[in-house]
Amino acid sequence: MQKIKHIGLFTSGGDAPGMNACIRAVVRTALYNGLFVTGIHEGYQGMLDNKLEPMNSRSVSNIIQLGGTILKTARCKEFRTLEGRKRAYANIMAAGIDALVAIGGDGTFTGAEIFSREFNIPVIGIPGTIDNDLYGTDFTLGFDTAANTVIEAIDKIRDTAAAHDRLFFVEVMGRDSGCIALNAGIAGGAEAILLPERSTALEELIKQLENASGKKTSTIVIVAEGEENGGAYNVAKHVKDHFDFYDTKVTILGHLQRGGAPSSFDRVLASRLGFAAVNQLLEGNTRIMVGLRGNMIKTTSLEESLNNKEFKLADDMMTMCNILSI
Ligand code: ATP
């Protein structure tokens, strides 16, 4: 086993609060262990464009509390081709990088897994996405912050909904994952939740809302953007004629869910995962993701994490949410 000397670190895919805290942890753990660190700006695109920056302890001063990512992030089509990956490899070899730490979601890990196999370069993945949709970790970086941002918005919407007898459809992020929607629904006391992973007949939803109406001064339905009826506007259009006594409104929370200072939970998780990622490389491990399971740092092979699409949302949570909103 050849000892690694120089880590290339990047963030890729969707940005998530906590990425900066994680960058800080990787850089400082690596420096402590006598390694060099190069920050690769804009993910795989930066590898292709040679956007490389040597990092020291001061490069990551004062960033633990910042949302976004100081290394920037990007989506890169060219990296999906062998030609593109060859060019990326040549660039990082020329910079002396002999191992990679990738912070991102499943797309990022797919690229990292392929790249690592093709060019035999060690790589560790750190789950960074607000979607909380990766197998092998109870939480991904950014989910807790995004969930708290959403709940703050829903609390405000509840105030105005109650003041005017309004029926609100609130659309939250989640093209394929309903984690944010489910969490928001439970924590915000929603009357109904629509998830991408579940089929919801609109007739069922109407029945559910009819049961709630008359008893309540406000009704909130949380709609994940990727649910099958086409999002909050479409659902509201179909449902609103049944509830003419309500003033029906739609709010799309959009990108504000991605920004903001990371929560205490995300900062600690980011620090633990960044620290663990460097230690895994030092132990000679590769093609694994570091994650949190039962409050312990655990590793899962990238392959297993990518292939296992085990449904993360427990059915009992949906049932509980319905019961608690009667
Ligand atoms: P999020 O979950 O927040 O969207 P992500 O990491 O899944 O984050 P993607 O846009 O899916 O975001 O992937 C990030 C980048 O990973 C892509 O732009 C691409 O460069 C690379 N990538 C994704 N899939 C592949 C693949 N099959 N082969 C090579 N590279 C890939």
CSV table of C-alpha atoms and ligand atoms in Angstrom, one decimal:
chain,number,residue,atom,x,y,z
A,1,MET,CA,0.0,0.0,0.0
A,2,GLN,CA,1.4,3.3,-1.0
A,3,LYS,CA,1.0,6.1,1.5
A,4,ILE,CA,-1.0,9.0,0.2
A,5,LYS,CA,0.6,12.5,0.4
A,6,HIS,CA,-1.7,14.9,-1.4
A,7,ILE,CA,-5.5,15.2,-1.2
A,8,GLY,CA,-7.6,16.8,-3.9
A,9,LEU,CA,-10.8,18.1,-2.2
A,10,PHE,CA,-14.0,19.2,-4.0
A,11,THR,CA,-17.7,19.8,-3.6
A,12,SER,CA,-20.0,18.8,-6.4
A,13,GLY,CA,-23.7,18.6,-7.4
A,14,GLY,CA,-26.2,20.6,-5.4
A,15,ASP,CA,-24.7,22.8,-2.6
A,16,ALA,CA,-25.7,22.1,0.9
A,17,PRO,CA,-25.2,24.0,4.2
A,18,GLY,CA,-22.3,22.3,6.1
A,19,MET,CA,-20.1,21.8,3.1
A,20,ASN,CA,-17.8,24.6,4.3
A,21,ALA,CA,-17.6,23.2,7.8
A,22,CYS,CA,-16.6,19.9,6.1
A,23,ILE,CA,-14.0,21.5,3.9
A,24,ARG,CA,-12.4,23.0,7.0
A,25,ALA,CA,-12.4,19.6,8.7
A,26,VAL,CA,-10.8,17.8,5.8
A,27,VAL,CA,-8.1,20.5,5.3
A,28,ARG,CA,-7.1,20.7,8.9
A,29,THR,CA,-7.1,17.0,9.5
A,30,ALA,CA,-5.0,16.5,6.4
A,31,LEU,CA,-2.5,19.2,7.4
A,32,TYR,CA,-2.3,17.8,11.0
A,33,ASN,CA,-1.2,14.5,9.4
A,34,GLY,CA,1.4,16.1,7.2
A,35,LEU,CA,-0.5,15.9,3.9
A,36,PHE,CA,-0.9,18.5,1.2
A,37,VAL,CA,-4.4,19.6,0.2
A,38,THR,CA,-5.5,21.1,-3.1
A,39,GLY,CA,-9.0,22.6,-3.3
A,40,ILE,CA,-10.6,21.8,-6.7
A,41,HIS,CA,-13.0,24.6,-7.5
A,42,GLU,CA,-16.4,23.7,-9.2
A,43,GLY,CA,-16.2,20.0,-8.8
A,44,TYR,CA,-15.4,17.8,-11.8
A,45,GLN,CA,-15.6,20.8,-14.1
A,46,GLY,CA,-12.7,22.4,-12.1
A,47,MET,CA,-10.6,19.2,-12.6
A,48,LEU,CA,-11.1,19.6,-16.3
A,49,ASP,CA,-10.4,23.4,-16.3
A,50,ASN,CA,-7.5,23.1,-13.8
A,51,LYS,CA,-9.2,25.3,-11.2
A,52,LEU,CA,-6.8,24.1,-8.4
A,53,GLU,CA,-5.8,26.0,-5.3
A,54,PRO,CA,-3.3,24.8,-2.7
A,55,MET,CA,-5.0,25.1,0.8
A,56,ASN,CA,-3.5,25.8,4.2
A,57,SER,CA,-5.1,26.2,7.6
A,58,ARG,CA,-5.9,29.9,7.0
A,59,SER,CA,-7.7,29.1,3.7
A,60,VAL,CA,-10.5,27.7,5.9
A,61,SER,CA,-10.5,30.3,8.6
A,62,ASN,CA,-13.9,31.7,9.5
A,63,ILE,CA,-16.0,29.4,7.2
A,64,ILE,CA,-17.5,26.9,9.7
A,65,GLN,CA,-20.6,29.1,9.9
A,66,LEU,CA,-21.1,29.8,6.2
A,67,GLY,CA,-23.7,28.3,3.9
A,68,GLY,CA,-22.8,27.4,0.3
A,69,THR,CA,-19.3,26.2,-0.5
A,70,ILE,CA,-16.1,28.2,-0.8
A,71,LEU,CA,-14.9,25.7,-3.4
A,72,LYS,CA,-18.0,26.3,-5.5
A,73,THR,CA,-19.9,23.5,-7.1
A,74,ALA,CA,-21.0,22.6,-10.6
A,75,ARG,CA,-22.6,20.0,-12.8
A,76,CYS,CA,-20.2,18.7,-15.5
A,77,LYS,CA,-21.4,16.8,-18.6
A,78,GLU,CA,-17.9,16.1,-19.9
A,79,PHE,CA,-16.9,14.1,-16.8
A,80,ARG,CA,-19.5,11.5,-17.9
A,81,THR,CA,-17.3,10.6,-20.9
A,82,LEU,CA,-14.1,8.7,-20.7
A,83,GLU,CA,-12.3,11.4,-22.7
A,84,GLY,CA,-13.3,14.0,-20.1
A,85,ARG,CA,-12.2,11.8,-17.2
A,86,LYS,CA,-8.8,11.2,-18.9
A,87,ARG,CA,-8.3,14.9,-19.1
A,88,ALA,CA,-9.3,15.4,-15.5
A,89,TYR,CA,-6.9,12.6,-14.4
A,90,ALA,CA,-4.0,14.2,-16.4
A,91,ASN,CA,-4.6,17.5,-14.6
A,92,ILE,CA,-4.8,16.2,-11.1
A,93,MET,CA,-1.7,14.0,-11.7
A,94,ALA,CA,0.2,17.0,-12.9
A,95,ALA,CA,-0.7,18.8,-9.7
A,96,GLY,CA,0.7,15.8,-7.7
A,97,ILE,CA,-2.8,14.8,-6.2
A,98,ASP,CA,-2.8,11.2,-5.2
A,99,ALA,CA,-6.2,10.8,-3.4
A,100,LEU,CA,-9.6,12.5,-3.6
A,101,VAL,CA,-12.3,13.5,-1.1
A,102,ALA,CA,-15.6,14.2,-2.8
A,103,ILE,CA,-18.4,16.0,-1.0
A,104,GLY,CA,-21.8,15.6,-2.8
A,105,GLY,CA,-24.7,13.4,-3.6
A,106,ASP,CA,-25.3,10.2,-5.6
A,107,GLY,CA,-24.3,11.7,-8.9
A,108,THR,CA,-21.0,12.9,-7.4
A,109,PHE,CA,-20.4,9.4,-5.9
A,110,THR,CA,-21.2,7.7,-9.2
A,111,GLY,CA,-18.5,9.8,-11.0
A,112,ALA,CA,-16.1,9.3,-8.1
A,113,GLU,CA,-16.6,5.5,-8.1
A,114,ILE,CA,-16.1,5.2,-11.9
A,115,PHE,CA,-13.0,7.6,-11.8
A,116,SER,CA,-11.4,5.7,-9.0
A,117,ARG,CA,-11.8,2.3,-10.7
A,118,GLU,CA,-10.6,3.6,-14.1
A,119,PHE,CA,-7.4,5.3,-12.8
A,120,ASN,CA,-6.8,3.5,-9.5
A,121,ILE,CA,-6.9,6.7,-7.4
A,122,PRO,CA,-8.2,6.4,-3.8
A,123,VAL,CA,-11.4,8.3,-3.2
A,124,ILE,CA,-13.6,8.8,-0.1
A,125,GLY,CA,-17.2,10.2,-0.4
A,126,ILE,CA,-18.8,12.5,2.1
A,127,PRO,CA,-22.6,12.7,1.8
A,128,GLY,CA,-23.5,16.4,1.2
A,129,THR,CA,-27.0,17.0,0.0
A,130,ILE,CA,-30.1,18.5,1.5
A,131,ASP,CA,-32.2,15.6,0.2
A,132,ASN,CA,-31.0,13.1,2.8
A,133,ASP,CA,-31.3,10.4,0.2
A,134,LEU,CA,-28.1,8.3,0.5
A,135,TYR,CA,-28.0,4.8,1.7
A,136,GLY,CA,-25.4,4.2,4.5
A,137,THR,CA,-26.0,7.4,6.6
A,138,ASP,CA,-28.9,8.4,8.8
A,139,PHE,CA,-28.3,12.0,7.8
A,140,THR,CA,-26.6,13.8,4.9
A,141,LEU,CA,-24.9,17.2,5.4
A,142,GLY,CA,-27.4,20.0,4.9
A,143,PHE,CA,-30.6,18.2,5.6
A,144,ASP,CA,-31.0,19.4,9.2
A,145,THR,CA,-30.4,23.0,8.2
A,146,ALA,CA,-32.8,22.8,5.3
A,147,ALA,CA,-35.4,21.1,7.4
A,148,ASN,CA,-35.1,23.9,10.0
A,149,THR,CA,-35.3,26.6,7.3
A,150,VAL,CA,-38.5,25.0,6.0
A,151,ILE,CA,-40.1,24.7,9.4
A,152,GLU,CA,-39.4,28.4,10.1
A,153,ALA,CA,-41.2,29.3,6.9
A,154,ILE,CA,-44.1,27.0,7.6
A,155,ASP,CA,-44.6,28.5,11.1
A,156,LYS,CA,-44.9,31.9,9.4
A,157,ILE,CA,-47.3,30.6,6.8
A,158,ARG,CA,-49.4,29.0,9.6
A,159,ASP,CA,-49.8,32.4,11.3
A,160,THR,CA,-51.3,34.0,8.2
A,161,ALA,CA,-53.3,30.8,7.3
A,162,ALA,CA,-55.0,30.8,10.7
A,163,ALA,CA,-55.7,34.5,10.5
A,164,HIS,CA,-57.6,34.2,7.2
A,165,ASP,CA,-59.0,30.6,7.2
A,166,ARG,CA,-56.7,29.7,4.4
A,167,LEU,CA,-55.8,26.5,2.8
A,168,PHE,CA,-52.1,26.5,1.9
A,169,PHE,CA,-50.1,24.3,-0.4
A,170,VAL,CA,-46.5,24.6,0.4
A,171,GLU,CA,-44.0,23.1,-2.1
A,172,VAL,CA,-40.6,22.0,-0.7
A,173,MET,CA,-37.5,20.6,-2.4
A,174,GLY,CA,-37.3,16.9,-3.2
A,175,ARG,CA,-37.4,15.8,-6.8
A,176,ASP,CA,-36.9,12.1,-5.8
A,177,SER,CA,-36.7,12.3,-2.1
A,178,GLY,CA,-39.5,13.1,0.3
A,179,CYS,CA,-37.3,13.5,3.4
A,180,ILE,CA,-37.7,17.3,3.7
A,181,ALA,CA,-41.5,17.1,3.0
A,182,LEU,CA,-42.1,14.4,5.6
A,183,ASN,CA,-40.0,16.2,8.2
A,184,ALA,CA,-41.7,19.5,7.5
A,185,GLY,CA,-45.1,17.9,7.6
A,186,ILE,CA,-44.5,16.3,11.0
A,187,ALA,CA,-42.7,19.3,12.5
A,188,GLY,CA,-45.2,21.8,11.0
A,189,GLY,CA,-48.3,19.9,12.0
A,190,ALA,CA,-49.4,19.6,8.3
A,191,GLU,CA,-52.8,18.2,7.5
A,192,ALA,CA,-51.4,16.2,4.5
A,193,ILE,CA,-48.1,15.5,2.9
A,194,LEU,CA,-47.5,14.5,-0.8
A,195,LEU,CA,-44.2,12.6,-1.4
A,196,PRO,CA,-42.4,11.5,-4.6
A,197,GLU,CA,-42.1,8.0,-3.1
A,198,ARG,CA,-45.8,7.6,-2.6
A,199,SER,CA,-48.8,7.7,-4.9
A,200,THR,CA,-51.5,10.1,-3.7
A,201,ALA,CA,-54.8,10.0,-5.4
A,202,LEU,CA,-56.2,13.6,-5.4
A,203,GLU,CA,-59.7,12.2,-4.4
A,204,GLU,CA,-58.1,10.8,-1.3
A,205,LEU,CA,-56.5,14.1,-0.5
A,206,ILE,CA,-59.8,15.9,-1.0
A,207,LYS,CA,-61.5,13.5,1.4
A,208,GLN,CA,-58.7,14.0,4.0
A,209,LEU,CA,-59.0,17.7,3.8
A,210,GLU,CA,-62.8,17.5,4.0
A,211,ASN,CA,-62.4,15.7,7.3
A,212,ALA,CA,-60.2,18.4,8.6
A,213,SER,CA,-62.3,21.3,7.3
A,214,GLY,CA,-64.8,22.8,9.7
A,215,LYS,CA,-62.7,21.7,12.7
A,216,LYS,CA,-59.8,23.9,11.8
A,217,THR,CA,-59.0,27.5,11.1
A,218,SER,CA,-56.1,26.7,8.8
A,219,THR,CA,-54.9,23.8,6.7
A,220,ILE,CA,-51.4,23.2,5.4
A,221,VAL,CA,-50.5,20.6,2.7
A,222,ILE,CA,-46.8,20.0,2.2
A,223,VAL,CA,-46.0,19.0,-1.4
A,224,ALA,CA,-42.6,17.7,-2.4
A,225,GLU,CA,-41.7,19.1,-5.8
A,226,GLY,CA,-41.3,15.7,-7.4
A,227,GLU,CA,-44.6,14.2,-6.3
A,228,GLU,CA,-46.6,12.6,-9.1
A,229,ASN,CA,-49.4,15.3,-9.5
A,230,GLY,CA,-47.0,17.9,-10.8
A,231,GLY,CA,-46.3,20.1,-7.7
A,232,ALA,CA,-48.2,22.5,-5.5
A,233,TYR,CA,-49.8,24.6,-8.3
A,234,ASN,CA,-51.3,21.6,-10.0
A,235,VAL,CA,-52.5,20.0,-6.8
A,236,ALA,CA,-54.0,23.3,-5.6
A,237,LYS,CA,-55.8,23.8,-9.0
A,238,HIS,CA,-57.5,20.4,-8.7
A,239,VAL,CA,-58.4,20.6,-5.1
A,240,LYS,CA,-59.5,24.2,-4.6
A,241,ASP,CA,-63.0,24.0,-6.1
A,242,HIS,CA,-64.0,21.6,-3.4
A,243,PHE,CA,-63.1,24.2,-0.7
A,244,ASP,CA,-64.7,27.5,-1.7
A,245,PHE,CA,-65.0,28.5,1.9
A,246,TYR,CA,-61.2,28.5,2.1
A,247,ASP,CA,-59.0,31.1,0.5
A,248,THR,CA,-56.5,28.8,-1.3
A,249,LYS,CA,-52.9,29.8,-1.6
A,250,VAL,CA,-49.7,28.3,-2.9
A,251,THR,CA,-46.1,29.0,-1.7
A,252,ILE,CA,-43.1,27.6,-3.4
A,253,LEU,CA,-40.2,27.8,-1.0
A,254,GLY,CA,-37.6,27.2,-3.7
A,255,HIS,CA,-33.9,27.9,-3.3
A,256,LEU,CA,-34.0,29.6,0.1
A,257,GLN,CA,-34.0,26.0,1.4
A,258,ARG,CA,-30.4,25.5,0.2
A,259,GLY,CA,-28.9,28.6,1.8
A,260,GLY,CA,-28.2,29.9,5.3
A,261,ALA,CA,-25.8,29.2,8.1
A,262,PRO,CA,-25.5,25.5,8.9
A,263,SER,CA,-27.2,24.3,12.1
A,264,SER,CA,-25.2,23.1,15.0
A,265,PHE,CA,-26.1,19.5,14.0
A,266,ASP,CA,-24.7,20.0,10.5
A,267,ARG,CA,-21.5,21.7,11.7
A,268,VAL,CA,-20.8,18.8,14.0
A,269,LEU,CA,-21.7,16.2,11.5
A,270,ALA,CA,-19.5,18.0,8.8
A,271,SER,CA,-16.6,18.1,11.2
A,272,ARG,CA,-16.9,14.4,12.1
A,273,LEU,CA,-17.3,13.2,8.5
A,274,GLY,CA,-14.4,15.4,7.2
A,275,PHE,CA,-12.2,14.1,10.0
A,276,ALA,CA,-13.2,10.5,9.3
A,277,ALA,CA,-12.7,10.8,5.6
A,278,VAL,CA,-9.0,11.8,5.9
A,279,ASN,CA,-8.4,9.1,8.5
A,280,GLN,CA,-10.0,6.5,6.2
A,281,LEU,CA,-7.6,7.5,3.4
A,282,LEU,CA,-4.6,7.3,5.8
A,283,GLU,CA,-5.7,3.8,6.7
A,284,GLY,CA,-5.6,2.8,3.0
A,285,ASN,CA,-9.3,2.7,2.4
A,286,THR,CA,-10.9,3.7,-0.8
A,287,ARG,CA,-14.2,3.8,-2.7
A,288,ILE,CA,-16.2,4.2,0.5
A,289,MET,CA,-18.6,6.8,1.9
A,290,VAL,CA,-18.3,7.9,5.5
A,291,GLY,CA,-21.7,8.3,7.2
A,292,LEU,CA,-23.5,8.5,10.5
A,293,ARG,CA,-25.4,5.5,11.7
A,294,GLY,CA,-26.8,5.4,15.3
A,295,ASN,CA,-24.6,8.4,16.1
A,296,MET,CA,-21.4,6.4,15.1
A,297,ILE,CA,-19.3,7.1,12.1
A,298,LYS,CA,-19.6,4.1,9.8
A,299,THR,CA,-18.4,3.4,6.3
A,300,THR,CA,-20.3,1.9,3.3
A,301,SER,CA,-18.7,1.1,-0.1
A,302,LEU,CA,-19.7,3.6,-2.7
A,303,GLU,CA,-21.1,0.8,-4.8
A,304,GLU,CA,-23.4,-0.4,-2.0
A,305,SER,CA,-24.5,3.1,-1.2
A,306,LEU,CA,-25.3,3.7,-4.9
A,307,ASN,CA,-27.0,0.4,-5.5
A,308,ASN,CA,-29.1,0.2,-2.4
A,309,LYS,CA,-32.2,2.3,-3.0
A,310,GLU,CA,-33.9,1.1,0.2
A,311,PHE,CA,-36.8,3.4,1.0
A,312,LYS,CA,-35.7,5.6,3.8
A,313,LEU,CA,-39.1,7.0,4.8
A,314,ALA,CA,-40.8,4.9,7.4
A,315,ASP,CA,-44.5,4.2,6.7
A,316,ASP,CA,-45.3,4.6,10.3
A,317,MET,CA,-44.2,8.3,10.1
A,318,MET,CA,-46.9,9.1,7.5
A,319,THR,CA,-49.5,7.3,9.6
A,320,MET,CA,-48.4,9.1,12.7
A,321,CYS,CA,-48.5,12.5,10.9
A,322,ASN,CA,-52.1,11.8,9.8
A,323,ILE,CA,-53.2,10.8,13.3
A,324,LEU,CA,-51.5,13.7,14.9
A,325,SER,CA,-53.2,16.2,12.6
A,326,ILE,CA,-56.8,15.2,13.3
B,1,ATP,P1,-27.6,16.4,-5.5
B,1,ATP,O1,-28.0,15.1,-4.9
B,1,ATP,O2,-27.5,17.5,-4.5
B,1,ATP,O3,-28.2,16.7,-6.8
B,1,ATP,P2,-25.4,15.1,-6.9
B,1,ATP,O4,-24.0,14.8,-6.5
B,1,ATP,O5,-26.3,13.9,-7.0
B,1,ATP,O6,-26.0,16.1,-5.9
B,1,ATP,P3,-25.4,15.4,-9.8
B,1,ATP,O7,-25.7,16.6,-10.6
B,1,ATP,O8,-26.3,14.3,-10.0
B,1,ATP,O9,-25.4,15.9,-8.3
B,1,ATP,O10,-24.0,14.9,-10.0
B,1,ATP,C1,-22.8,15.8,-9.9
B,1,ATP,C2,-21.9,15.5,-11.0
B,1,ATP,O11,-21.3,14.2,-10.9
B,1,ATP,C3,-22.4,15.6,-12.4
B,1,ATP,O12,-22.6,16.9,-12.9
B,1,ATP,C4,-21.4,14.8,-13.2
B,1,ATP,O13,-20.2,15.6,-13.5
B,1,ATP,C5,-20.9,13.7,-12.2
B,1,ATP,N1,-21.6,12.5,-12.5
B,1,ATP,C6,-22.9,12.1,-12.3
B,1,ATP,N2,-23.2,10.9,-12.8
B,1,ATP,C7,-22.1,10.5,-13.5
B,1,ATP,C8,-21.7,9.3,-14.2
B,1,ATP,N3,-22.6,8.4,-14.5
B,1,ATP,N4,-20.5,9.3,-14.7
B,1,ATP,C9,-19.6,10.2,-14.5
B,1,ATP,N5,-19.8,11.3,-13.8
B,1,ATP,C10,-21.1,11.5,-13.3
